[in-house]
Amino acid sequence: MEISYRKILIVGGGSGMGRALAKRCLEAGAAVIIAGRNEDRLKGAADALGHPAALDAIAVDIAQEAQVAELFRRIGRVDHVVSTAADIDGAYELLPALDLKAAQRVVESKFYGPLLLAKHGAPVLAATGSFTFTSGVAAYRPAARGSVVAAVNAALEGLVRALAIELAPIRVNAVSPGWVDTPIWSFVAGDKKDETLGAMARRLPVGRVGRPDDIADAISFLLGNTFTTGTVLHVEGGHRLI
Ligand SMILES: NC(=O)c1ccc[n+]([C@@H]2O[C@H](COP(=O)([O-])OP(=O)(O)OC[C@H]3O[C@@H](n4cnc5c(N)ncnc54)[C@H](OP(=O)(O)O)[C@@H]3O)[C@@H](O)[C@H]2O)c1
């Protein structure tokens, strides 16, 4: 991968896709800041990622505007901002059991969070820089129990197109993952995670579910391709075809 960036903030970098992206970026020689709410998770990820001179880990809740503003004051100028953050705990429910607070946490982590990152990050971003946010295939192939996630993914993609105009020449894109084996599945499938992902793999044209690095690869493309903005890059193993 050609390195077209020097300093990158990855919110959600403590696990799953964000952590896979952090690994790639560090190996490519970038300075990386991983962020998330849970300090222990961040510390564990930082220890595993290595590259201590190039890696910083900062605790932040991107649903809190004051924390987002402080984050950018602390890190200063940055080349690219990525968010893979999502809090879906308790939100995968049929409507009679849906807890509004859980639904609000999805909106806060996947919609308002990116909005706040754009608001406070754009002033310190390089003109050649970019934002990359993470939507998901549920916007296109919704499932029962997943209404809130489906709706928020779709809303985020609308936001991405609008911000690509408002913040230009800064580029703004979304990656839309399909089913990817990450810790988030514990919230969706509990102890049936392996069984659920195995059944999904058999349904997909590519015959497997995604790996975090599949998505990190796609985000790397969005960071580096300076002719791509306002787009949604689908990385879902053919899920939208079935
Ligand atoms: N895995 C899939 O199959 C799949 C499919 C479609 C779309 N997606 C989307 O892909 C993205 C990445 O998912 P993943 O599977 O890599 O999930 P993951 O491993 O659970 O990572 C999500 C990260 O977001 C952080 N986070 C949550 N709320 C936050 C907040 N308010 N502020 C800051 N950080 C926050 C969490 O850390 P803390 O708890 O420490 O804050 C966690 O590290 C998500 O947007 C998800 O909806 C995933």
CSV table of C-alpha atoms and ligand atoms in Angstrom, one decimal:
chain,number,residue,atom,x,y,z
A,1,MET,CA,0.0,0.0,0.0
A,2,GLU,CA,1.3,3.4,-0.9
A,3,ILE,CA,1.3,5.7,2.1
A,4,SER,CA,-0.5,8.9,1.3
A,5,TYR,CA,-1.1,9.8,4.9
A,6,ARG,CA,1.0,10.6,8.0
A,7,LYS,CA,-1.3,10.8,11.0
A,8,ILE,CA,-4.5,9.0,11.4
A,9,LEU,CA,-7.2,8.9,14.1
A,10,ILE,CA,-9.1,5.7,14.3
A,11,VAL,CA,-12.1,5.8,16.6
A,12,GLY,CA,-13.0,2.2,17.3
A,13,GLY,CA,-9.4,1.2,16.9
A,14,GLY,CA,-9.5,-0.8,20.1
A,15,SER,CA,-11.1,-3.8,18.5
A,16,GLY,CA,-12.5,-5.4,15.3
A,17,MET,CA,-12.1,-3.6,12.0
A,18,GLY,CA,-10.6,-0.4,13.6
A,19,ARG,CA,-7.9,-2.4,15.2
A,20,ALA,CA,-7.1,-4.2,12.0
A,21,LEU,CA,-6.8,-0.9,10.3
A,22,ALA,CA,-4.5,0.4,13.0
A,23,LYS,CA,-2.2,-2.5,12.4
A,24,ARG,CA,-2.0,-1.9,8.7
A,25,CYS,CA,-1.4,1.9,9.2
A,26,LEU,CA,1.4,1.3,11.7
A,27,GLU,CA,3.0,-1.2,9.5
A,28,ALA,CA,2.8,1.3,6.6
A,29,GLY,CA,4.7,3.9,8.8
A,30,ALA,CA,1.9,6.2,9.8
A,31,ALA,CA,1.4,7.8,13.2
A,32,VAL,CA,-1.8,6.3,14.7
A,33,ILE,CA,-4.2,7.4,17.4
A,34,ILE,CA,-6.7,4.7,18.5
A,35,ALA,CA,-9.7,5.9,20.4
A,36,GLY,CA,-12.7,4.4,22.2
A,37,ARG,CA,-14.5,4.6,25.5
A,38,ASN,CA,-12.9,1.7,27.4
A,39,GLU,CA,-9.4,2.4,28.5
A,40,ASP,CA,-8.6,-1.2,29.3
A,41,ARG,CA,-9.6,-2.3,25.8
A,42,LEU,CA,-7.5,0.5,24.3
A,43,LYS,CA,-4.5,-0.4,26.4
A,44,GLY,CA,-4.8,-4.1,25.5
A,45,ALA,CA,-5.0,-3.2,21.8
A,46,ALA,CA,-2.0,-0.8,22.1
A,47,ASP,CA,0.1,-3.5,23.8
A,48,ALA,CA,-0.8,-6.0,21.1
A,49,LEU,CA,-0.2,-3.6,18.2
A,50,GLY,CA,3.3,-2.6,19.3
A,51,HIS,CA,5.0,0.4,17.6
A,52,PRO,CA,4.8,2.4,20.8
A,53,ALA,CA,6.6,5.4,19.3
A,54,ALA,CA,4.0,5.8,16.6
A,55,LEU,CA,0.9,4.8,18.5
A,56,ASP,CA,-1.2,6.8,21.0
A,57,ALA,CA,-4.4,5.6,22.7
A,58,ILE,CA,-7.0,8.1,23.9
A,59,ALA,CA,-10.3,7.4,25.7
A,60,VAL,CA,-13.2,9.3,24.2
A,61,ASP,CA,-16.9,8.9,23.9
A,62,ILE,CA,-17.7,10.4,20.5
A,63,ALA,CA,-21.4,10.9,21.5
A,64,GLN,CA,-20.1,13.6,23.9
A,65,GLU,CA,-19.4,16.8,22.1
A,66,ALA,CA,-17.0,18.3,24.7
A,67,GLN,CA,-15.0,15.1,24.6
A,68,VAL,CA,-14.7,15.2,20.8
A,69,ALA,CA,-13.6,18.8,20.9
A,70,GLU,CA,-11.0,18.0,23.6
A,71,LEU,CA,-9.8,15.1,21.5
A,72,PHE,CA,-8.9,17.3,18.6
A,73,ARG,CA,-7.4,20.0,20.8
A,74,ARG,CA,-5.1,17.2,22.2
A,75,ILE,CA,-4.1,15.6,18.9
A,76,GLY,CA,-3.8,18.7,16.8
A,77,ARG,CA,-3.4,18.5,13.0
A,78,VAL,CA,-4.4,15.2,11.6
A,79,ASP,CA,-4.4,13.8,8.1
A,80,HIS,CA,-7.3,11.3,8.2
A,81,VAL,CA,-10.1,10.5,10.6
A,82,VAL,CA,-11.8,7.0,10.6
A,83,SER,CA,-14.6,5.8,12.8
A,84,THR,CA,-15.6,2.2,13.1
A,85,ALA,CA,-17.4,3.0,16.4
A,86,ALA,CA,-20.7,1.3,17.1
A,87,ASP,CA,-22.6,0.6,20.3
A,88,ILE,CA,-25.3,-1.8,19.4
A,89,ASP,CA,-25.7,-3.4,22.9
A,90,GLY,CA,-29.3,-4.2,23.4
A,91,ALA,CA,-30.4,-2.7,20.1
A,92,TYR,CA,-30.9,-6.0,18.2
A,93,GLU,CA,-34.5,-6.6,19.3
A,94,LEU,CA,-38.0,-6.9,17.8
A,95,LEU,CA,-40.0,-3.8,18.4
A,96,PRO,CA,-41.9,-4.9,21.5
A,97,ALA,CA,-38.7,-5.5,23.3
A,98,LEU,CA,-36.8,-2.6,21.9
A,99,ASP,CA,-35.3,-0.3,24.6
A,100,LEU,CA,-35.3,3.3,23.3
A,101,LYS,CA,-32.0,4.0,25.2
A,102,ALA,CA,-30.3,1.2,23.4
A,103,ALA,CA,-31.6,2.6,20.1
A,104,GLN,CA,-30.3,6.0,21.0
A,105,ARG,CA,-26.9,4.6,21.7
A,106,VAL,CA,-26.8,3.3,18.1
A,107,VAL,CA,-27.7,6.7,16.8
A,108,GLU,CA,-25.2,8.4,19.1
A,109,SER,CA,-22.3,6.1,18.2
A,110,LYS,CA,-22.9,5.7,14.5
A,111,PHE,CA,-24.5,9.0,13.5
A,112,TYR,CA,-24.0,11.9,15.9
A,113,GLY,CA,-20.5,10.6,16.7
A,114,PRO,CA,-19.4,10.9,13.0
A,115,LEU,CA,-21.2,14.3,12.8
A,116,LEU,CA,-19.2,15.6,15.8
A,117,LEU,CA,-16.0,14.1,14.5
A,118,ALA,CA,-16.6,16.1,11.2
A,119,LYS,CA,-17.6,19.2,13.1
A,120,HIS,CA,-14.5,19.4,15.3
A,121,GLY,CA,-12.1,17.5,13.1
A,122,ALA,CA,-12.5,19.4,9.8
A,123,PRO,CA,-10.8,22.6,11.1
A,124,VAL,CA,-7.7,20.6,12.0
A,125,LEU,CA,-7.7,18.3,9.0
A,126,ALA,CA,-5.3,18.6,6.1
A,127,ALA,CA,-7.0,19.9,2.9
A,128,THR,CA,-5.8,16.6,1.3
A,129,GLY,CA,-7.3,14.6,4.2
A,130,SER,CA,-10.4,12.5,4.6
A,131,PHE,CA,-13.1,11.2,6.9
A,132,THR,CA,-14.2,7.5,6.5
A,133,PHE,CA,-17.2,6.3,8.4
A,134,THR,CA,-18.7,2.8,8.7
A,135,SER,CA,-22.2,2.0,7.7
A,136,GLY,CA,-23.2,-1.6,7.0
A,137,VAL,CA,-25.1,-4.0,4.8
A,138,ALA,CA,-28.2,-3.9,7.1
A,139,ALA,CA,-29.1,-0.6,5.3
A,140,TYR,CA,-29.7,-2.8,2.1
A,141,ARG,CA,-30.6,-6.2,3.5
A,142,PRO,CA,-32.4,-5.5,6.7
A,143,ALA,CA,-33.3,-8.3,9.1
A,144,ALA,CA,-35.9,-8.5,11.8
A,145,ARG,CA,-34.4,-7.2,15.1
A,146,GLY,CA,-32.1,-5.0,13.1
A,147,SER,CA,-34.4,-2.0,12.3
A,148,VAL,CA,-32.5,0.6,14.2
A,149,VAL,CA,-29.1,-0.5,12.8
A,150,ALA,CA,-30.5,-0.6,9.3
A,151,ALA,CA,-31.9,2.9,9.6
A,152,VAL,CA,-28.8,4.4,11.2
A,153,ASN,CA,-26.5,2.9,8.5
A,154,ALA,CA,-28.7,4.5,5.8
A,155,ALA,CA,-28.7,7.8,7.6
A,156,LEU,CA,-25.0,7.8,7.9
A,157,GLU,CA,-24.6,7.2,4.2
A,158,GLY,CA,-26.8,10.3,3.5
A,159,LEU,CA,-24.6,12.3,5.9
A,160,VAL,CA,-21.5,11.2,4.1
A,161,ARG,CA,-22.8,12.5,0.7
A,162,ALA,CA,-23.8,15.8,2.3
A,163,LEU,CA,-20.5,16.3,4.1
A,164,ALA,CA,-18.5,15.5,1.0
A,165,ILE,CA,-20.0,18.6,-0.5
A,166,GLU,CA,-19.9,20.8,2.6
A,167,LEU,CA,-16.3,19.9,3.6
A,168,ALA,CA,-14.7,19.7,0.2
A,169,PRO,CA,-11.9,19.5,-0.7
A,170,ILE,CA,-11.7,17.2,2.3
A,171,ARG,CA,-13.0,13.8,1.2
A,172,VAL,CA,-15.8,12.0,3.1
A,173,ASN,CA,-16.6,8.4,2.4
A,174,ALA,CA,-18.2,5.3,4.0
A,175,VAL,CA,-17.3,1.7,4.0
A,176,SER,CA,-20.3,-0.6,4.2
A,177,PRO,CA,-19.2,-4.0,5.6
A,178,GLY,CA,-21.2,-7.2,5.4
A,179,TRP,CA,-21.0,-9.9,8.0
A,180,VAL,CA,-17.5,-9.7,9.5
A,181,ASP,CA,-16.2,-11.9,12.4
A,182,THR,CA,-15.5,-9.3,15.1
A,183,PRO,CA,-16.4,-9.0,18.8
A,184,ILE,CA,-19.6,-7.1,17.9
A,185,TRP,CA,-21.3,-10.4,17.1
A,186,SER,CA,-21.4,-11.2,20.8
A,187,PHE,CA,-24.0,-8.5,21.1
A,188,VAL,CA,-26.1,-9.9,18.2
A,189,ALA,CA,-25.7,-13.6,18.6
A,190,GLY,CA,-24.4,-14.1,22.1
A,191,ASP,CA,-22.9,-17.6,22.6
A,192,LYS,CA,-24.3,-18.7,19.2
A,193,LYS,CA,-21.8,-16.5,17.5
A,194,ASP,CA,-19.8,-19.2,15.7
A,195,GLU,CA,-22.9,-21.1,14.7
A,196,THR,CA,-24.5,-18.0,13.3
A,197,LEU,CA,-21.5,-16.9,11.4
A,198,GLY,CA,-21.0,-20.4,10.0
A,199,ALA,CA,-24.5,-20.4,8.7
A,200,MET,CA,-24.0,-17.0,7.1
A,201,ALA,CA,-20.8,-18.1,5.4
A,202,ARG,CA,-22.7,-20.8,3.6
A,203,ARG,CA,-25.2,-18.3,2.3
A,204,LEU,CA,-22.7,-15.8,0.8
A,205,PRO,CA,-21.4,-16.1,-2.8
A,206,VAL,CA,-17.8,-16.0,-1.5
A,207,GLY,CA,-18.5,-18.9,0.9
A,208,ARG,CA,-17.1,-17.1,4.0
A,209,VAL,CA,-17.8,-14.2,6.3
A,210,GLY,CA,-15.5,-11.3,6.3
A,211,ARG,CA,-12.3,-10.8,8.3
A,212,PRO,CA,-11.5,-7.5,9.9
A,213,ASP,CA,-8.6,-7.1,7.5
A,214,ASP,CA,-11.0,-7.2,4.5
A,215,ILE,CA,-12.5,-4.0,5.8
A,216,ALA,CA,-9.2,-2.5,6.8
A,217,ASP,CA,-8.1,-3.1,3.2
A,218,ALA,CA,-11.1,-1.2,1.8
A,219,ILE,CA,-10.6,1.7,4.2
A,220,SER,CA,-7.0,1.9,3.2
A,221,PHE,CA,-8.2,2.3,-0.4
A,222,LEU,CA,-10.5,5.2,0.6
A,223,LEU,CA,-7.7,6.9,2.5
A,224,GLY,CA,-5.4,6.7,-0.4
A,225,ASN,CA,-7.6,7.3,-3.5
A,226,THR,CA,-7.8,11.0,-3.8
A,227,PHE,CA,-10.5,10.9,-6.6
A,228,THR,CA,-13.0,9.2,-4.3
A,229,THR,CA,-15.4,11.2,-2.2
A,230,GLY,CA,-19.1,11.0,-1.2
A,231,THR,CA,-19.1,7.3,-1.9
A,232,VAL,CA,-20.1,4.1,-0.2
A,233,LEU,CA,-17.7,1.2,-0.7
A,234,HIS,CA,-19.5,-2.1,-0.2
A,235,VAL,CA,-17.3,-5.0,1.2
A,236,GLU,CA,-19.8,-7.7,1.8
A,237,GLY,CA,-19.0,-10.9,-0.1
A,238,GLY,CA,-21.9,-10.5,-2.4
A,239,HIS,CA,-24.5,-10.2,0.4
A,240,ARG,CA,-26.6,-7.7,-1.5
A,241,LEU,CA,-27.1,-10.2,-4.3
A,242,ILE,CA,-28.7,-12.9,-2.1
B,1,LIG,N1,-19.0,-6.9,12.3
B,1,LIG,C1,-19.9,-6.9,11.4
B,1,LIG,O1,-20.4,-8.0,10.9
B,1,LIG,C2,-20.5,-5.6,10.9
B,1,LIG,C3,-21.4,-5.6,9.8
B,1,LIG,C4,-21.9,-4.4,9.3
B,1,LIG,C5,-21.4,-3.2,9.8
B,1,LIG,N2,-20.5,-3.2,10.9
B,1,LIG,C6,-20.1,-2.0,11.4
B,1,LIG,O2,-18.7,-1.9,11.3
B,1,LIG,C7,-18.2,-1.0,12.4
B,1,LIG,C8,-17.1,-1.7,13.1
B,1,LIG,O3,-17.6,-2.9,13.8
B,1,LIG,P1,-16.7,-4.0,14.5
B,1,LIG,O4,-17.4,-5.3,14.1
B,1,LIG,O5,-15.3,-3.8,14.2
B,1,LIG,O6,-17.1,-3.7,16.0
B,1,LIG,P2,-16.4,-3.8,17.4
B,1,LIG,O7,-15.2,-4.7,17.3
B,1,LIG,O8,-17.4,-3.9,18.4
B,1,LIG,O9,-15.7,-2.3,17.5
B,1,LIG,C9,-16.5,-1.2,17.7
B,1,LIG,C10,-15.7,-0.2,18.5
B,1,LIG,O10,-16.5,1.0,18.7
B,1,LIG,C11,-16.1,1.6,20.0
B,1,LIG,N3,-17.2,2.5,20.3
B,1,LIG,C12,-18.5,2.2,20.5
B,1,LIG,N4,-19.2,3.2,20.8
B,1,LIG,C13,-18.3,4.3,20.9
B,1,LIG,C14,-18.5,5.6,21.3
B,1,LIG,N5,-19.6,6.2,21.6
B,1,LIG,N6,-17.3,6.4,21.3
B,1,LIG,C15,-16.1,5.8,21.0
B,1,LIG,N7,-16.0,4.6,20.6
B,1,LIG,C16,-17.1,3.8,20.6
B,1,LIG,C17,-16.0,0.4,20.9
B,1,LIG,O11,-15.0,0.6,21.9
B,1,LIG,P3,-15.5,1.0,23.4
B,1,LIG,O12,-16.6,0.1,23.8
B,1,LIG,O13,-14.2,0.9,24.2
B,1,LIG,O14,-16.0,2.4,23.2
B,1,LIG,C18,-15.4,-0.7,19.9
B,1,LIG,O15,-14.0,-0.7,20.0
B,1,LIG,C19,-19.4,-0.7,13.2
B,1,LIG,O16,-19.9,0.6,12.8
B,1,LIG,C20,-20.4,-1.7,12.9
B,1,LIG,O17,-21.7,-1.3,13.1
B,1,LIG,C21,-20.1,-4.4,11.4
